[in-house]
Coordinates of C-alpha atoms in Angstrom, one line a residue:
X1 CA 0.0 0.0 0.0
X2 CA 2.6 2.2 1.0
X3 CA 4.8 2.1 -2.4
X4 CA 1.3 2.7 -4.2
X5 CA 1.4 5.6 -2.1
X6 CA 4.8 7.0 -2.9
X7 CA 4.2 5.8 -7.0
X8 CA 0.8 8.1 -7.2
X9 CA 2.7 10.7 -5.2
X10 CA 5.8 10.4 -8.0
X11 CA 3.3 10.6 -10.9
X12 CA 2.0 13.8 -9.5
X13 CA 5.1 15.4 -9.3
X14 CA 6.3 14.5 -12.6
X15 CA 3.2 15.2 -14.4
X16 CA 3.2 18.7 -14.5
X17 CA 6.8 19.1 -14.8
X18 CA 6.7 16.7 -18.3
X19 CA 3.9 18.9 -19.3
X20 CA 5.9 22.3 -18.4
X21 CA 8.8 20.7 -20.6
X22 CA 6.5 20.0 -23.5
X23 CA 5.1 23.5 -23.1
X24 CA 8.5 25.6 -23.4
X25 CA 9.4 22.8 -26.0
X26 CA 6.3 23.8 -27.8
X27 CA 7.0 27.6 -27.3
X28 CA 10.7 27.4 -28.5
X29 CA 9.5 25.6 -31.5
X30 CA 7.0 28.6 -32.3
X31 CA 9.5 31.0 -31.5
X32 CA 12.0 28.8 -34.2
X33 CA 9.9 28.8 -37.0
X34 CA 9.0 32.5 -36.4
X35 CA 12.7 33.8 -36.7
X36 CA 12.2 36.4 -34.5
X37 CA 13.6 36.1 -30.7
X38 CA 15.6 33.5 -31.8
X39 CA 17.6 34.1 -28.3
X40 CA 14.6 33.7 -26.4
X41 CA 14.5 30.4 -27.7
X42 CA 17.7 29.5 -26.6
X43 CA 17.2 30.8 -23.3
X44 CA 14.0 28.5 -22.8
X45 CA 15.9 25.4 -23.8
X46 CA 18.8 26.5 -20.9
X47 CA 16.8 26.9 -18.3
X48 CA 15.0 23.4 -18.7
X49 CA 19.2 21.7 -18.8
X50 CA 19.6 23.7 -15.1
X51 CA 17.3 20.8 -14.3
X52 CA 19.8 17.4 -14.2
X53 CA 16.3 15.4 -14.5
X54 CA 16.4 16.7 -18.4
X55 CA 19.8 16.8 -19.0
X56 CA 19.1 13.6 -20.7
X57 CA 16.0 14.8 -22.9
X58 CA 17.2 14.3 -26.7
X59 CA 14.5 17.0 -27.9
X60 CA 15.6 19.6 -25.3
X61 CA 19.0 19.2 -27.0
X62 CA 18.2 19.3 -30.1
X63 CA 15.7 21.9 -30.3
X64 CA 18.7 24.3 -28.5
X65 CA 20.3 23.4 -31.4
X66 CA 18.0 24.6 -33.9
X67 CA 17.4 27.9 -32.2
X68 CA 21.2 28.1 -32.3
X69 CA 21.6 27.0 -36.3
X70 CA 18.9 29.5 -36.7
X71 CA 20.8 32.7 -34.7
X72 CA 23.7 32.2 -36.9
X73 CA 22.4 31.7 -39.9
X74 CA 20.4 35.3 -39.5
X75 CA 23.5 36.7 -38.4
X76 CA 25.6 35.3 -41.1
X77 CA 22.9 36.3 -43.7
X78 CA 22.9 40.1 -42.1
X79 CA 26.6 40.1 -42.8
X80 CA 26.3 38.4 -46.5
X81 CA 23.9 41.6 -47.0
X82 CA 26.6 43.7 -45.3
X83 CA 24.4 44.9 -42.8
X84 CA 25.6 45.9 -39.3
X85 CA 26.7 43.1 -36.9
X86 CA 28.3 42.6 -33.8
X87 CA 31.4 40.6 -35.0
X88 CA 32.0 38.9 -31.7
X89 CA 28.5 38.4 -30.7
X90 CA 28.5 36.3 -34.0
X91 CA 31.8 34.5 -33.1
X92 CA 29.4 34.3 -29.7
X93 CA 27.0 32.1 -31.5
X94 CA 29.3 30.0 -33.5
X95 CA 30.9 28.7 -30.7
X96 CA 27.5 27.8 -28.3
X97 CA 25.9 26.0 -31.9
X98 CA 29.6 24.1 -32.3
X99 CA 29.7 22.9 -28.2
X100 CA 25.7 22.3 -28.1
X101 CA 25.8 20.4 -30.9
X102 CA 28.3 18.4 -29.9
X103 CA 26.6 17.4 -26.9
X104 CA 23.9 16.4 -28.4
X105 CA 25.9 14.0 -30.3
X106 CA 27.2 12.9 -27.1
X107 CA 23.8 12.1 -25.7
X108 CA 22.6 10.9 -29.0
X109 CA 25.5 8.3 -29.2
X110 CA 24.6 7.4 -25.7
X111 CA 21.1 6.4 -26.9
X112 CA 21.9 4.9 -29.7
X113 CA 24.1 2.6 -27.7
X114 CA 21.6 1.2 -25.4
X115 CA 19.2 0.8 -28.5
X116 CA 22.6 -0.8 -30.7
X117 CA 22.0 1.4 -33.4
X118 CA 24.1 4.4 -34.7
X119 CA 23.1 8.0 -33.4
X120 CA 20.3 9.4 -35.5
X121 CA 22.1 13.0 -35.7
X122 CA 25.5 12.7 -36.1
X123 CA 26.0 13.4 -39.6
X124 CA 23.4 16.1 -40.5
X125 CA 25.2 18.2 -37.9
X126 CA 28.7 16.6 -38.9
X127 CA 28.2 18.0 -42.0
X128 CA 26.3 21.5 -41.2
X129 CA 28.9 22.2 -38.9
X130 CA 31.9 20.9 -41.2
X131 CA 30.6 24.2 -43.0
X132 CA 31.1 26.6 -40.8
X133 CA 34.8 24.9 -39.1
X134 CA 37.1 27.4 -40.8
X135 CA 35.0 30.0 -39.5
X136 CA 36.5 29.2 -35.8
X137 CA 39.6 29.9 -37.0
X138 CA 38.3 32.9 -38.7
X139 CA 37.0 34.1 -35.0
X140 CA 40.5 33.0 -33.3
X141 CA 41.8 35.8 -35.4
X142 CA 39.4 38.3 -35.0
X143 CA 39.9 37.8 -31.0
X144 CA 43.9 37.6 -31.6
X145 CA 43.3 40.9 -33.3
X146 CA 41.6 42.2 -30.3
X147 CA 44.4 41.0 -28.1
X148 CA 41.7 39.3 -26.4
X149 CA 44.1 35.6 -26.3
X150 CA 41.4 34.0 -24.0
X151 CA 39.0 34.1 -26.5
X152 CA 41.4 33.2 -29.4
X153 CA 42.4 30.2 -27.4
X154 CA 39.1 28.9 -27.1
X155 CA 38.5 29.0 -30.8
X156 CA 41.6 27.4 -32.0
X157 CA 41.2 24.6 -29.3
X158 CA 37.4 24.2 -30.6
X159 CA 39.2 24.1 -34.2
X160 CA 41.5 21.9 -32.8
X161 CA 39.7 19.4 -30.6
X162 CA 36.8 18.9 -33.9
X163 CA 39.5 16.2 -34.8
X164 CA 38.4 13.9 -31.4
X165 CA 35.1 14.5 -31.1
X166 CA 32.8 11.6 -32.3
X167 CA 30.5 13.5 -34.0
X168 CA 33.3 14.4 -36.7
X169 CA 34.7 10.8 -36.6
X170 CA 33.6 10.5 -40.8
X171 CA 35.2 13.5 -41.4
X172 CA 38.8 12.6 -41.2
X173 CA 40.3 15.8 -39.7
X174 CA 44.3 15.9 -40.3
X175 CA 45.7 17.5 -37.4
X176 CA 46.5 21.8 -38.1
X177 CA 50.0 23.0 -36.5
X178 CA 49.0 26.7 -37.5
X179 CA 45.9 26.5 -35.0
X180 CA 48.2 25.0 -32.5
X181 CA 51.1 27.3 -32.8
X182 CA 48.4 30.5 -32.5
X183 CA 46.8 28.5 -29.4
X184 CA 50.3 28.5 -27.8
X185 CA 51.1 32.1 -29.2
X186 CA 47.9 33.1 -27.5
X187 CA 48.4 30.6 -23.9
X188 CA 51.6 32.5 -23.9
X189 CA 50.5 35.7 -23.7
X190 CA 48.1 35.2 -21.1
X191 CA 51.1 33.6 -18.9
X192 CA 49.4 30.2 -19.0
X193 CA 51.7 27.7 -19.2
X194 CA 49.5 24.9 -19.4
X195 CA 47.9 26.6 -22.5
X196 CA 51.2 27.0 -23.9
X197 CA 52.4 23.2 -23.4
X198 CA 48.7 21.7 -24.5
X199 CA 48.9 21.8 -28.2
X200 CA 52.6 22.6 -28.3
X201 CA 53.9 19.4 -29.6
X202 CA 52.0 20.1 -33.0
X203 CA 52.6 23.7 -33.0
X204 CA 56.3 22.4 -33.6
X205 CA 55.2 20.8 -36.8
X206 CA 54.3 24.9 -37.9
X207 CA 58.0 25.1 -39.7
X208 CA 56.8 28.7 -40.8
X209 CA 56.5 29.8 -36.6
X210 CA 59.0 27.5 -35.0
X211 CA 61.5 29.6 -34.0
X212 CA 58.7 31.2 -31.9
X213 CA 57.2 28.2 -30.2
X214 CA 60.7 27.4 -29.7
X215 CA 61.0 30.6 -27.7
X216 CA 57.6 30.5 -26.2
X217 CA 58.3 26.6 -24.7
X218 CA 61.8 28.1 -23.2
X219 CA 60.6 31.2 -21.8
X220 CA 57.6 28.3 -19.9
X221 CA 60.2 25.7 -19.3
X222 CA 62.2 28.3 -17.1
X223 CA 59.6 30.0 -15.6
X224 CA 58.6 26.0 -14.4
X225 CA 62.0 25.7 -13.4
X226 CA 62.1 22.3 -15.4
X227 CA 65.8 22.7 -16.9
X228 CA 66.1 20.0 -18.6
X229 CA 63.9 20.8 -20.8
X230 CA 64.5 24.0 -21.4
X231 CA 68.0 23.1 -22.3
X232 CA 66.7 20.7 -24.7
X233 CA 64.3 23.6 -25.9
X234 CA 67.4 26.0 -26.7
X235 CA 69.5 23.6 -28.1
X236 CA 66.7 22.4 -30.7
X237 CA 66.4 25.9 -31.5
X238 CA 70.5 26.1 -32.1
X239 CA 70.2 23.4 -33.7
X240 CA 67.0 25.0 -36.3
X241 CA 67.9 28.4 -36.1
X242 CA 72.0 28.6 -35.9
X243 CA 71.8 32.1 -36.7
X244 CA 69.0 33.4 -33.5
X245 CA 70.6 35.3 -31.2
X246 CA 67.7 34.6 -29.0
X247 CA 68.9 30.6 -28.1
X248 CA 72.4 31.2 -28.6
X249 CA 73.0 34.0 -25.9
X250 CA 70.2 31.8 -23.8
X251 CA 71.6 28.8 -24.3
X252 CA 75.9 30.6 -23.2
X253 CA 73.9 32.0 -20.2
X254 CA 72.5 28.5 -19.2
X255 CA 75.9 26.9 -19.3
X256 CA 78.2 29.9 -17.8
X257 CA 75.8 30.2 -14.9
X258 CA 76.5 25.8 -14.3
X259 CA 80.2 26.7 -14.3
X260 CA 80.0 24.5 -17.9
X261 CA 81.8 26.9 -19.7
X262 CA 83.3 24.4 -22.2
X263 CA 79.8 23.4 -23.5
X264 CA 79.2 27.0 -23.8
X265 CA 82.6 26.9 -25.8
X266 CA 81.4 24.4 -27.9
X267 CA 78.3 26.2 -28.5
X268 CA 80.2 29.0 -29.7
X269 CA 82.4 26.7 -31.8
X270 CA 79.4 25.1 -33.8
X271 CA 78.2 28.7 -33.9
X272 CA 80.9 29.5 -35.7
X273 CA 81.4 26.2 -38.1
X274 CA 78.2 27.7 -39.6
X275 CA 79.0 31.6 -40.1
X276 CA 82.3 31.9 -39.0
X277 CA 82.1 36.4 -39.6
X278 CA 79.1 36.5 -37.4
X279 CA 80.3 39.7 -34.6
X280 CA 77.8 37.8 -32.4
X281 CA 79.1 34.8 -32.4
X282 CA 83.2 36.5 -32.6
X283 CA 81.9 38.3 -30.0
X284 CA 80.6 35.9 -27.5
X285 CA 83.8 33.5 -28.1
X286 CA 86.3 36.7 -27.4
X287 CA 84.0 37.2 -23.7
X288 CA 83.8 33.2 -23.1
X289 CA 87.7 32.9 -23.5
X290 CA 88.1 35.9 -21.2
X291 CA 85.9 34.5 -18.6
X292 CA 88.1 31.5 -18.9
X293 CA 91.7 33.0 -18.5
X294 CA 92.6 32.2 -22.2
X295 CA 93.2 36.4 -22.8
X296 CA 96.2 35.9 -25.7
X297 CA 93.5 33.9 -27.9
X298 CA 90.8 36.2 -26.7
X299 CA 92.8 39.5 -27.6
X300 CA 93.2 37.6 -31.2
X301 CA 89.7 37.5 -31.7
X302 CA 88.7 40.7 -30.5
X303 CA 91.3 42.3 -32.6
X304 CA 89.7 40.4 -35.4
X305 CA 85.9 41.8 -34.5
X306 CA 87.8 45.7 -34.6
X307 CA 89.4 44.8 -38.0
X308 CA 86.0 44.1 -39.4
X309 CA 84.1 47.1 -37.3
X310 CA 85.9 49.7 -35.7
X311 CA 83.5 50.9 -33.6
X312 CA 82.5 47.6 -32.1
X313 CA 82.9 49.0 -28.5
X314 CA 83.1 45.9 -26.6
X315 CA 85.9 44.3 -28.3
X316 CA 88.1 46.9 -27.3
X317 CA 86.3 46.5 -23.8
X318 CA 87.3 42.6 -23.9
X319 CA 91.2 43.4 -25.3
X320 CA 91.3 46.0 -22.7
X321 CA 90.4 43.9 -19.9
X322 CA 92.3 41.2 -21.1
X323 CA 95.9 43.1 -21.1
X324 CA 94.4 44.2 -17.4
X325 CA 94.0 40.4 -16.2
X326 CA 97.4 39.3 -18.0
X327 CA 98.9 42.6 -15.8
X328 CA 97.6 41.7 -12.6
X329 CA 98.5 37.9 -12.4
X330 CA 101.7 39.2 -13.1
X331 CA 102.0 40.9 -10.0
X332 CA 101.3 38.2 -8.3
X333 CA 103.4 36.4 -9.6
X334 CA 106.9 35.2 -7.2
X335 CA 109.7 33.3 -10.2
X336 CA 110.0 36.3 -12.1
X337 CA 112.7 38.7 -11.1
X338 CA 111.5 42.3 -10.3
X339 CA 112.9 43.5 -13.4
X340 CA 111.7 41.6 -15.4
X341 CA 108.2 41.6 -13.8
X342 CA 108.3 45.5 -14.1
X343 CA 109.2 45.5 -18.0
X344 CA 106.0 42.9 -18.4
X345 CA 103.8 44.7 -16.3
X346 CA 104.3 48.0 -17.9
X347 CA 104.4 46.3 -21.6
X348 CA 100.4 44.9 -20.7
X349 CA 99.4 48.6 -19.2
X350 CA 100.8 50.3 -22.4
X351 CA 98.3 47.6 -24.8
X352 CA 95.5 47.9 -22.4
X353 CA 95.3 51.9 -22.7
X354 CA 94.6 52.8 -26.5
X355 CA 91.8 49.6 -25.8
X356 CA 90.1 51.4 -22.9
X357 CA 90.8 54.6 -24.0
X358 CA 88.9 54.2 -27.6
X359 CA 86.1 52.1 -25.6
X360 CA 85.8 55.9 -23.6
X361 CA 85.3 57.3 -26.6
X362 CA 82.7 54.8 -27.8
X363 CA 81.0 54.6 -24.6
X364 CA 81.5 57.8 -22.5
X365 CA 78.2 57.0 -20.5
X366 CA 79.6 53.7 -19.2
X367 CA 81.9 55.5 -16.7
X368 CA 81.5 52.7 -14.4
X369 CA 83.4 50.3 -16.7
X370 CA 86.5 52.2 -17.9
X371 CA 87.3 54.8 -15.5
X372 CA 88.9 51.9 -12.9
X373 CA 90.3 50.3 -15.5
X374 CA 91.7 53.4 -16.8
X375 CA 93.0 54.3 -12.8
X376 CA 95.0 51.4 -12.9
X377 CA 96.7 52.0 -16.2
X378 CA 97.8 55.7 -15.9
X379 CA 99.0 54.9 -12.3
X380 CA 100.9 52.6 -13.2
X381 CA 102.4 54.0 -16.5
X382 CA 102.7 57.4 -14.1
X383 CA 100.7 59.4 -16.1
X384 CA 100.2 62.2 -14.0
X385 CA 97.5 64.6 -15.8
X386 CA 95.7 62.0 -17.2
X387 CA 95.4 60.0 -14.0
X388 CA 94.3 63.3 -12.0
X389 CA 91.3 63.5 -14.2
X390 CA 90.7 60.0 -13.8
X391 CA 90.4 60.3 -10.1
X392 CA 89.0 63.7 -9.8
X393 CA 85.8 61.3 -11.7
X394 CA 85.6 58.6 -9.5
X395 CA 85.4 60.9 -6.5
X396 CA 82.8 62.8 -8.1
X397 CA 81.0 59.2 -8.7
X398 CA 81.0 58.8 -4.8

């Protein structure tokens, strides 16, 4: 008696709500074939999938995605007539019609499978929406455009992810490394690193923007602190793009700061093997053999850099420096007699001066860099007005 109860009191309840449901189904359908209020319609068909208990209703479903085909295709006809739109609203649109539809083959396909049969829907909307798929990349734009990178990330991933959604499965979508490079452009401008790593592996396939996922993945791989792959990041990018400053000064920096400085050598080396006048690259091997005590070879090569372009300021820095370093270890120096240790240690003061003195003239501003160098060398050579002026600056500096 008592479950007879609790049935009738069941029926009651769910009688007037199936009857509500038909009723806004009804009005949604009226409001369809009218063409006006389209959004109405939509807004009908939302509020009844608030409700879990018709989250599974087929006709709720699809009739959201009817008033949805219908809203774009009035916009996209206002537009054909080059009437006035709102371009994003549009984009809006698109993207609600692509996702609903897309749960209706979701639901449809569950159906079908507890029936065995195939969904009912799947490719009518396959092929409506196949359609209107460039136009997502079309909005990615528009939004990329706007700087607005949320939004252009959403689009390219819808572009994206049509490829592993059922309801495209006859299409045979190839995988597009253009959509995924602009998905990671735009995940990296919003600082997102897992927007920038989630299509990135077929962003690499974009030969035409590598060298900027390239940087994009390196710039996320530090910021993650994962350095093992952002070495492997820069060295793929030496690797594709020999000539970038961008991975060779990263990749110097990376190995000088991991006390590796002969695989930043090397790097330089290979650097080299493949544009052996590069002043970059002459450059970066002159301040890499400095850094490692080798100043004869590094004078050689910044010598080289000012026979090529004299007003390449820091090679006369480097040269400078170098005769500076070669001087003091000198002094410290206890086998040499005192003679002899004077002769050298003037002999390195005399080639460090026309070095720092032309980098003074290249680079007044840098005061900090060649006026103690500069103290040093006319002290030493006792050169008495020049070293006056010298001092009278760095006093003047504190």
């Amino acid at each position: 008696m008592r479950r007879i109860v609790m049935t009738t009191l069941l029926l009651i309840i769910l009688v007037p709500c199936l009857n509500a449901q038909k009723k806004e189904i009804a009005q949604a359908r009226t409001i369809i074939k009218s063409g006006k209020n389209l959004d109405k319609a939509e807004t009908l068909m939302r509020n009844l999938l608030k409700d879990s208990v018709n989250q599974e209703n087929l006709k709720i479903h699809l009739t959201l995605c009817d008033a949805l085909r219908k809203q774009y295709e009035e916009q996209n006809e206002k537009m054909y007539l080059r009437q006035k739109v709102d371009t994003a609203n549009v984009f809006a649109i698109l993207y609600r019609l692509f996702t609903a539809c897309e749960k209706l083959d979701s639901l449809d396909s569950h159906l079908a499978e507890t029936k065995q049969s195939k969904p009912k829907h799947r490719q009518f909307y396959a092929n409506y929406l196949n359609t209107y798929r460039n136009n997502l990349r079309s909005a990615a734009s528009f939004f990329m455009r706007k700087q607005n990178y949320q939004e252009a990330f959403r689009f390219n991933e819808l572009y994206i992810e049509c490829a592993n959604q059922p309801l495209f499965s006859a299409m045979d979508y190839k995988e597009s490394p253009i959509a995924a490079y602009w998905a990671t452009y735009a995940g990296y401008k919003l600082g997102n690193d897992s927007l920038v790593l989630r299509y990135a592996e077929t962003a690499r396939k974009d030969s035409t923007h590598l060298e900027y996922t390239l940087q994009y993945l390196a710039e996320t791989f530090l910021r993650q602190e994962d350095m093992a792959q952002y070495e492997r990041t820069l060295t793929d990018g030496i690797n594709s793009f020999g000539e970038s400053p961008y991975f060779f000064s990263k990749l110097m920096d990376y190995y000088n700061k991991r006390n590796r400085p002969d695989l930043a050598m090397e790097v330089v080396d290979q650097a080299l093997a493949k544009n052996d006048t590069s002043e970059l690259f002459l450059f970066a091997k002159s301040t890499q053999l400095l850094n490692m005590g080798q100043y004869e070879p590094c004078i050689v090569v910044c010598d080289t850099i000012i026979s090529r372009n004299p007003e390449m300021a820091d090679a006369y820095y480097n040269a400078g420096v170098a005769y500076l370093n070669m001087a003091f270890e000198t002094e410290k120096e206890t086998t040499k007699k005192p003679a002899k240790k004077r002769e050298l240690l003037q002999a390195y003061y005399r080639k460090a001066r026309p070095y720092m003195e032309r980098y003074r003239e290249l680079c007044p501003e840098d005061r900090e860099k060649w006026a103690a160098a500069l103290y040093n060398i006319y002290l030493n050579l006792n050169m008495g007005k020049e070293f006056l002026e010298i001092d009278r600056l760095l006093r003047e500096a504190f």
